[in-house]
Short mmCIF file of C-alpha atoms and ligand atoms in Angstrom, two decimals:
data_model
loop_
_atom_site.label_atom_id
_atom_site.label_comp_id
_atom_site.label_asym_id
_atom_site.label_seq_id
_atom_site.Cartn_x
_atom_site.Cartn_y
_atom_site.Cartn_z
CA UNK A 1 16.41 -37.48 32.88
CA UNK A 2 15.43 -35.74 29.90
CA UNK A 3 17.78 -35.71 26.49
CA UNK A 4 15.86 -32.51 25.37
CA UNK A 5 18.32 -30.20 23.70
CA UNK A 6 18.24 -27.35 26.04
CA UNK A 7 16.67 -23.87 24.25
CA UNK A 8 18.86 -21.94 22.03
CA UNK A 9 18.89 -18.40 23.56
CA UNK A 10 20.21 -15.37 21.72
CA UNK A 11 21.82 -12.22 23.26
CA UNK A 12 19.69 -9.12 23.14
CA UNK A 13 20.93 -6.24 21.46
CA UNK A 14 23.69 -4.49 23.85
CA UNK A 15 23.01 -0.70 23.94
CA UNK A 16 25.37 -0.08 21.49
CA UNK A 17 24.24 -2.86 19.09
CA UNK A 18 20.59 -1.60 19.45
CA UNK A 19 21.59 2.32 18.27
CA UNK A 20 23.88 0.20 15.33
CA UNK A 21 20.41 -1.36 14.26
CA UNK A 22 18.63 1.42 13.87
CA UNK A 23 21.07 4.11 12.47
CA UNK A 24 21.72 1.32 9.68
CA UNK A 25 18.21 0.83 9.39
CA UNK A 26 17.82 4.73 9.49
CA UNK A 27 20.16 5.49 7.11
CA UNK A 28 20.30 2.25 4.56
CA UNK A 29 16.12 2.28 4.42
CA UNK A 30 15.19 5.54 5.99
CA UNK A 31 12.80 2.74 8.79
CA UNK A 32 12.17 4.38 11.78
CA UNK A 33 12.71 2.48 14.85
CA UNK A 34 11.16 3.93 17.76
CA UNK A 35 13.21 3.49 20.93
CA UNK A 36 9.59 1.90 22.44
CA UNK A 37 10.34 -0.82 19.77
CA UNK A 38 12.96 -2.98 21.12
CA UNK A 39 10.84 -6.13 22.13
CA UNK A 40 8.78 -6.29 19.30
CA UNK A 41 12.13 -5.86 17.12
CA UNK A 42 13.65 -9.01 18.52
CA UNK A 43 10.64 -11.00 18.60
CA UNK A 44 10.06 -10.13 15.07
CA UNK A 45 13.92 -10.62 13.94
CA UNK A 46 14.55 -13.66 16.46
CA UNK A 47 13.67 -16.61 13.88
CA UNK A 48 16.00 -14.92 11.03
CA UNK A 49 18.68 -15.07 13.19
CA UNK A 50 18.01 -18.43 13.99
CA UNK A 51 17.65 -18.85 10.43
CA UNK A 52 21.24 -17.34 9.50
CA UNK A 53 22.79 -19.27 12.80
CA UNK A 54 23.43 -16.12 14.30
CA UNK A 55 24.08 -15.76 18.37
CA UNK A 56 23.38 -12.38 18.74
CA UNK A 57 21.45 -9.13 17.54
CA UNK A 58 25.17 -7.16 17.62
CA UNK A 59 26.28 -9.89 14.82
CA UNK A 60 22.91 -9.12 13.09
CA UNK A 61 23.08 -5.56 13.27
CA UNK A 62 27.48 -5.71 11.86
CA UNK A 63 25.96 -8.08 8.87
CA UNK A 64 23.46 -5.10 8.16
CA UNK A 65 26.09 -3.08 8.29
CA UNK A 66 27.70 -5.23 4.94
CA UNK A 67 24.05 -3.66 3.21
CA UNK A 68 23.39 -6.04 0.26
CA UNK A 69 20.01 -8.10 0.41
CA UNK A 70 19.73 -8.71 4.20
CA UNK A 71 18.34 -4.86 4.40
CA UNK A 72 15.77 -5.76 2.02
CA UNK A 73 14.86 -9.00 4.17
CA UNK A 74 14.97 -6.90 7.40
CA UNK A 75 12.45 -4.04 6.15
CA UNK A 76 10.17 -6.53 5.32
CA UNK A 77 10.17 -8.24 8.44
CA UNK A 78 10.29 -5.32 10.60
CA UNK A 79 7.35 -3.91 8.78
CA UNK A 80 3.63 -6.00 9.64
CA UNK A 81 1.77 -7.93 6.92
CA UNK A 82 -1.48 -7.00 9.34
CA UNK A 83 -4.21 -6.27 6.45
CA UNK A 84 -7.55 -7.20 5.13
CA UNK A 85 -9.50 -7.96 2.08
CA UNK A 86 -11.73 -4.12 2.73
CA UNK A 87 -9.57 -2.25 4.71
CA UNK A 88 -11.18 1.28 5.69
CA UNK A 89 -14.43 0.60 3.88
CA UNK A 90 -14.89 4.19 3.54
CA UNK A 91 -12.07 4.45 1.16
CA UNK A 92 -13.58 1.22 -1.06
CA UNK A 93 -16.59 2.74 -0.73
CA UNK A 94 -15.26 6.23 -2.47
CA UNK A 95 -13.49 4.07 -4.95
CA UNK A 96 -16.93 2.45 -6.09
CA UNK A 97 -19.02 5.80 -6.33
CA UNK A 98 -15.82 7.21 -8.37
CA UNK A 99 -15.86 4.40 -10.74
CA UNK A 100 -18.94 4.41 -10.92
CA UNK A 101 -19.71 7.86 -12.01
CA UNK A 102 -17.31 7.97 -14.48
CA UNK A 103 -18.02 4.43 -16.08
CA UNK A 104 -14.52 3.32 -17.64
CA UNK A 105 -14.44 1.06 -19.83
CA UNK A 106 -10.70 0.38 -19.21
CA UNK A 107 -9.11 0.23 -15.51
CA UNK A 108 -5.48 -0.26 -13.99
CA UNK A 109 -5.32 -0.33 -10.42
CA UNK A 110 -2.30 -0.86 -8.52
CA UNK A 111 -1.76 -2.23 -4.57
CA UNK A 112 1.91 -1.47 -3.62
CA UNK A 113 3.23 -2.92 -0.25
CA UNK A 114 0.43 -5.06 -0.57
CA UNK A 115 1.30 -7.76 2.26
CA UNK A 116 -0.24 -10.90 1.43
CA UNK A 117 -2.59 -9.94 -1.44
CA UNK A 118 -6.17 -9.31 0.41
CA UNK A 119 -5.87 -5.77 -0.97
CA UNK A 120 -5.23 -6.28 -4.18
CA UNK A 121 -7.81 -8.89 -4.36
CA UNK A 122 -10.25 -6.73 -2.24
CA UNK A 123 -10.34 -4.47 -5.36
CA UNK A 124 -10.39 -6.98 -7.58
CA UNK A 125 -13.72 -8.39 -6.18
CA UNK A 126 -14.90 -4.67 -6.16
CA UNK A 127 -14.22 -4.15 -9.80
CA UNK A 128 -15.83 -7.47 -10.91
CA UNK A 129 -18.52 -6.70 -9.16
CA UNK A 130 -18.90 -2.94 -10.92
CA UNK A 131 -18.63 -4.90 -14.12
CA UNK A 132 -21.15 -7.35 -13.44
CA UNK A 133 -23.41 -4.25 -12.81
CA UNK A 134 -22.62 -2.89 -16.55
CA UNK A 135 -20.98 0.08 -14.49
CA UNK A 136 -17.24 -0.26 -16.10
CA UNK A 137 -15.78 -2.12 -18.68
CA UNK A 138 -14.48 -5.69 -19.36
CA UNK A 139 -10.77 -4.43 -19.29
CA UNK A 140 -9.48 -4.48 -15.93
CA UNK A 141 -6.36 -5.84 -14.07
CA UNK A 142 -5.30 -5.25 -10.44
CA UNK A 143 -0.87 -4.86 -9.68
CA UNK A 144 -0.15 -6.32 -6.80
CA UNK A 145 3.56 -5.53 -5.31
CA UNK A 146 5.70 -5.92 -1.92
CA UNK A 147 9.05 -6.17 -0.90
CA UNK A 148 8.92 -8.88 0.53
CA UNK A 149 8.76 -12.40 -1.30
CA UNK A 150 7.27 -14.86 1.01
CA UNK A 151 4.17 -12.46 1.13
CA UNK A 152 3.96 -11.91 -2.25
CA UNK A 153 4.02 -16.49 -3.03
CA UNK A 154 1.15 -16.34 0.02
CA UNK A 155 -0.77 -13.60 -2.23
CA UNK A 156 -0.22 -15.83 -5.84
CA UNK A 157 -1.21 -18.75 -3.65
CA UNK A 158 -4.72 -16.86 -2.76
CA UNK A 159 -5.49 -19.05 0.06
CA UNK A 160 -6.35 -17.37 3.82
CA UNK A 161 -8.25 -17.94 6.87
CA UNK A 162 -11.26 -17.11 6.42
CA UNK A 163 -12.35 -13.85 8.66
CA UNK A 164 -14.58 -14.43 11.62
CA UNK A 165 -17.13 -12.02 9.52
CA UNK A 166 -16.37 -12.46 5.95
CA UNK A 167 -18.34 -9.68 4.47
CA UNK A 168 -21.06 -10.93 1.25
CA UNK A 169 -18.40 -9.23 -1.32
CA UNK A 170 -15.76 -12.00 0.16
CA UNK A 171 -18.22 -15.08 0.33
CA UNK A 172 -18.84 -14.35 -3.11
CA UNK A 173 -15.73 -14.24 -4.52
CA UNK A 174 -14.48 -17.37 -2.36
CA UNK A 175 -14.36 -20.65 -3.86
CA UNK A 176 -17.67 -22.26 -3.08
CA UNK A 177 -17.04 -25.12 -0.61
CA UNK A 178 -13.69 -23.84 0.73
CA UNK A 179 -15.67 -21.50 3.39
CA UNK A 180 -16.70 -24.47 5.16
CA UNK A 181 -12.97 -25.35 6.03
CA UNK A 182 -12.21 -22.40 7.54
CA UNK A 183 -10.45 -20.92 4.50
CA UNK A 184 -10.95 -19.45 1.75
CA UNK A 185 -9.60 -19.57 -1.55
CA UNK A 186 -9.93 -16.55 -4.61
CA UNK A 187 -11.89 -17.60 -7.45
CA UNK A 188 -9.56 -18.48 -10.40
CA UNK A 189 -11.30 -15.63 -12.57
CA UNK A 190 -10.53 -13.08 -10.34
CA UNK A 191 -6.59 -14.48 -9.63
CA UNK A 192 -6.24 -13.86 -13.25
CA UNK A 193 -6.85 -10.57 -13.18
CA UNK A 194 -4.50 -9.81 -10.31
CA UNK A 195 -0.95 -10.08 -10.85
CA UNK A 196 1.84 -9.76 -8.35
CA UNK A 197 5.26 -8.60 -8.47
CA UNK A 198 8.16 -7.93 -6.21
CA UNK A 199 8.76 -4.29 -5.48
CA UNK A 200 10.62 -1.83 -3.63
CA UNK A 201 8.84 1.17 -3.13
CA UNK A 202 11.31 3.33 -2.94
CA UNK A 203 12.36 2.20 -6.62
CA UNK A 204 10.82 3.57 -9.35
CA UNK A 205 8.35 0.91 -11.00
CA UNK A 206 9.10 -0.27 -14.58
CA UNK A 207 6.10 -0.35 -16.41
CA UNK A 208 4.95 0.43 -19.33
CA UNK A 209 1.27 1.71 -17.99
CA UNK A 210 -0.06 4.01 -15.83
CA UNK A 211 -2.67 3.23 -13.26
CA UNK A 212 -6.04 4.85 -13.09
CA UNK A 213 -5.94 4.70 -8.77
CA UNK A 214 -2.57 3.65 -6.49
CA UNK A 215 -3.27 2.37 -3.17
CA UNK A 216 -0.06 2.63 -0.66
CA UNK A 217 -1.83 2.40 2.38
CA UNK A 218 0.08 1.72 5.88
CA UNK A 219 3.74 1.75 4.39
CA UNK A 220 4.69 5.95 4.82
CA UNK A 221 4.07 5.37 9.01
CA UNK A 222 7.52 3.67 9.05
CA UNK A 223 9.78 5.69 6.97
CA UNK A 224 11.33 8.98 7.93
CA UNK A 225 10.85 12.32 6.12
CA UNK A 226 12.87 11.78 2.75
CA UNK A 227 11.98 8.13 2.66
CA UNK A 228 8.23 9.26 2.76
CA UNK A 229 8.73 11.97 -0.29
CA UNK A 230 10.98 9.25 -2.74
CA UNK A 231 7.80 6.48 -2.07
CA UNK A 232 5.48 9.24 -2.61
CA UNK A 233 7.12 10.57 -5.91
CA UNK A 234 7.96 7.01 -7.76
CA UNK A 235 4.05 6.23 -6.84
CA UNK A 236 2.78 9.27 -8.08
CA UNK A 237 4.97 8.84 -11.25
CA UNK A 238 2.62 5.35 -12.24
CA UNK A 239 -0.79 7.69 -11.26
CA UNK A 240 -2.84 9.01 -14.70
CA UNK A 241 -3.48 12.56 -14.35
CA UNK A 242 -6.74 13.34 -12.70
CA UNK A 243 -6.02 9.46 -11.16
CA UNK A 244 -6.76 8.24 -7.19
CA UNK A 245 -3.93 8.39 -4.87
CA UNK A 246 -4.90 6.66 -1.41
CA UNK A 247 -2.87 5.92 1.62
CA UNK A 248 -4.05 4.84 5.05
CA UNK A 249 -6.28 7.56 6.83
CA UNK A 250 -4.03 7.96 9.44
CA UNK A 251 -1.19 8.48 7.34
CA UNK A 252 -3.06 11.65 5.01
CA UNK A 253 -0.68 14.30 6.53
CA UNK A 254 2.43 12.37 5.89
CA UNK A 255 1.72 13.35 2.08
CA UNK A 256 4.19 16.10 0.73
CA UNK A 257 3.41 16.59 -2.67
CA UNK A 258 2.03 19.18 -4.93
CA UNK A 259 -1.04 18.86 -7.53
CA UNK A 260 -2.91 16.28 -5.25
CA UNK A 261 -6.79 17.73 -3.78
CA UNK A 262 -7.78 16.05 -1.23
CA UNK A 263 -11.26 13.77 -2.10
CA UNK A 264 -11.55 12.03 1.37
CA UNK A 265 -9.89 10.73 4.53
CA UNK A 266 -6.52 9.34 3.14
CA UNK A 267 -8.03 9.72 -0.57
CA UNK A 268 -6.61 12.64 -3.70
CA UNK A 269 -6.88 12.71 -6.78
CA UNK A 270 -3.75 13.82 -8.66
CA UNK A 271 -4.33 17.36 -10.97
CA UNK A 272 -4.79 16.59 -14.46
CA UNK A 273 -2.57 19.57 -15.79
CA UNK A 274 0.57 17.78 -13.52
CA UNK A 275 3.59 16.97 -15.74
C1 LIG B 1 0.88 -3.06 6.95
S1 LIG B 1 1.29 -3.84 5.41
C2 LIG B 1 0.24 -2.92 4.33
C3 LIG B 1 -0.79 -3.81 3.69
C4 LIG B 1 -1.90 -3.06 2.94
N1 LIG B 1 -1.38 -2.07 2.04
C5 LIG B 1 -2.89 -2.45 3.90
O1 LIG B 1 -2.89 -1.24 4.10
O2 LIG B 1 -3.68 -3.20 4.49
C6 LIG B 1 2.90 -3.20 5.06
C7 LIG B 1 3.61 -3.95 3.93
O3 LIG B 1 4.66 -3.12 3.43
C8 LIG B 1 5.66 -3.97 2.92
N2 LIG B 1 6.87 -3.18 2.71
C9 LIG B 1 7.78 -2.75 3.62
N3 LIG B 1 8.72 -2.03 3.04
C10 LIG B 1 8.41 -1.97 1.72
C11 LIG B 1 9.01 -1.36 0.60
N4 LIG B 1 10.12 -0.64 0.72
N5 LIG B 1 8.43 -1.52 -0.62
C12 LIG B 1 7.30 -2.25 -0.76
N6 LIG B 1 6.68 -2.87 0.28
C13 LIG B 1 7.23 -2.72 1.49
C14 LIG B 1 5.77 -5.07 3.96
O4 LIG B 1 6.36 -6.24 3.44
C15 LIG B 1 4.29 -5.25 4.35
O5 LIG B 1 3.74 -6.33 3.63
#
């Protein structure tokens, strides 16, 4: 006969427990929870509750009702790190004809919600590259910020599986030798240019600088209306006049906000005359 301990089970959310979830989440983080989402909410929550030795969703759903830091933890979760070192090429590829026409010698760019780092070193491997070909300057740095803090030690960390087919930009910038593992690892030239941060988006950022493009691609999909126009705002506040705005293609008509012209799919460019 077999010892094993027998599996830990937790209760699903009653109905009741469920509508607590997401009216806290609703209200405390403006998340959207489609009711299509239960499943992928408790597979997605079930090892934090482990983690917290709770029995139940209904228990999870009263200690998000306290608020405090557990919302925080929750958004993050309940949001995917899904992402990629290129992400719609198109809008990489608009980034590099930009920069290239108007030859900076100076850049700030800035990756918010920016999962596990690829993005933020995506552009970083895209910049080095436009300086290696004498088309912008020597002074450039990369912000890279989430919410969430285990993503952002896996994005200082720079390590990742390498893709099935890492494009020539990524072998590149990889650390010769690592491809052959199966991973690769950022080049420590270009991790010094990128530096990471934790950040709420729908905070305003304290810096001192402003950035020259802001990429807050695939975070508006999951709040609601308001949510979407605070994120929108504090980014915007960090954007140089006549600076690059981009968020996913999809997500192009969840922008509300004046003095942005539209450059390409998911792509503006803020006014110049904007306060
Ligand atoms: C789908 S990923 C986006 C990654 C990347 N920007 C891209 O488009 O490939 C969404 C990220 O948003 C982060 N996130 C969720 N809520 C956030 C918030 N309020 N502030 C900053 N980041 C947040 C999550 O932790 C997750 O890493």
């Amino acid at each position: 006969m077999s010892d094993a301990v027998p599996l830990f089970t937790l209760t699903p959310p009653s109905d009741a427990g469920w509508q607590r979830l997401v009216d806290r989440l609703r209200r405390s983080v403006g998340l959207i929870l489609p009711a299509t989402s239960g499943a992928r909410v408790v597979a997605r929550l079930t090892p934090r509750l482990r983690r917290l030795g709770l029995t139940g969703f209904d228990a999870y759903a009263a200690l998000l009702d306290e608020g405090g830091a557990e919302l925080a933890v929750a958004l993050a979760m309940l949001t995917t790190p899904e992402t990629d070192f290129f992400r719609e090429p198109a809008q990489f590829e608009l980034l590099e004809s930009e920069f290239s026409r108007l030859r900076p010698a100076r850049l700030r760019l800035w990756s918010a919600a920016t999962a596990c780092g690829e993005e933020a070193y995506g552009l970083a491997m895209l910049l080095s590259d436009l300086q290696s070909a004498g088309r912008i300057g020597a002074d450039w740095a990369v912000l890279g910020t989430d919410v969430s803090e285990p993503r952002l030690r896996s994005a200082i960390e720079g390590v990742y599986a390498e893709p099935r087919l890492a494009p020539e930009r990524l072998r590149h910038h990889a650390l010769a030798g690592a491809l052959s593992t199966g991973l690769v690892q950022m080049q420590p030239g270009l991790r010094e240019r990128v530096r990471f941060a934790r950040h709420d988006a729908r905070q305003p950022l304290v810096a001192d600088e402003r950035f020259d493009a802001v990429l807050l691609r695939r975070l508006l999909l999951y709040f609601d209306a308001p949510t979407r126009r605070v994120v929108v705002a504090h980014a915007l506040a960090k954007l140089q006049p006549g600076g690059l705005f981009l968020v996913g293609a999809a997500e192009q008509g969840l922008v509300e906000a004046a003095g942005l012209t539209r450059l390409g799919s998911g792509v503006f460019r803020r006014s110049v005359d904007r306060p």
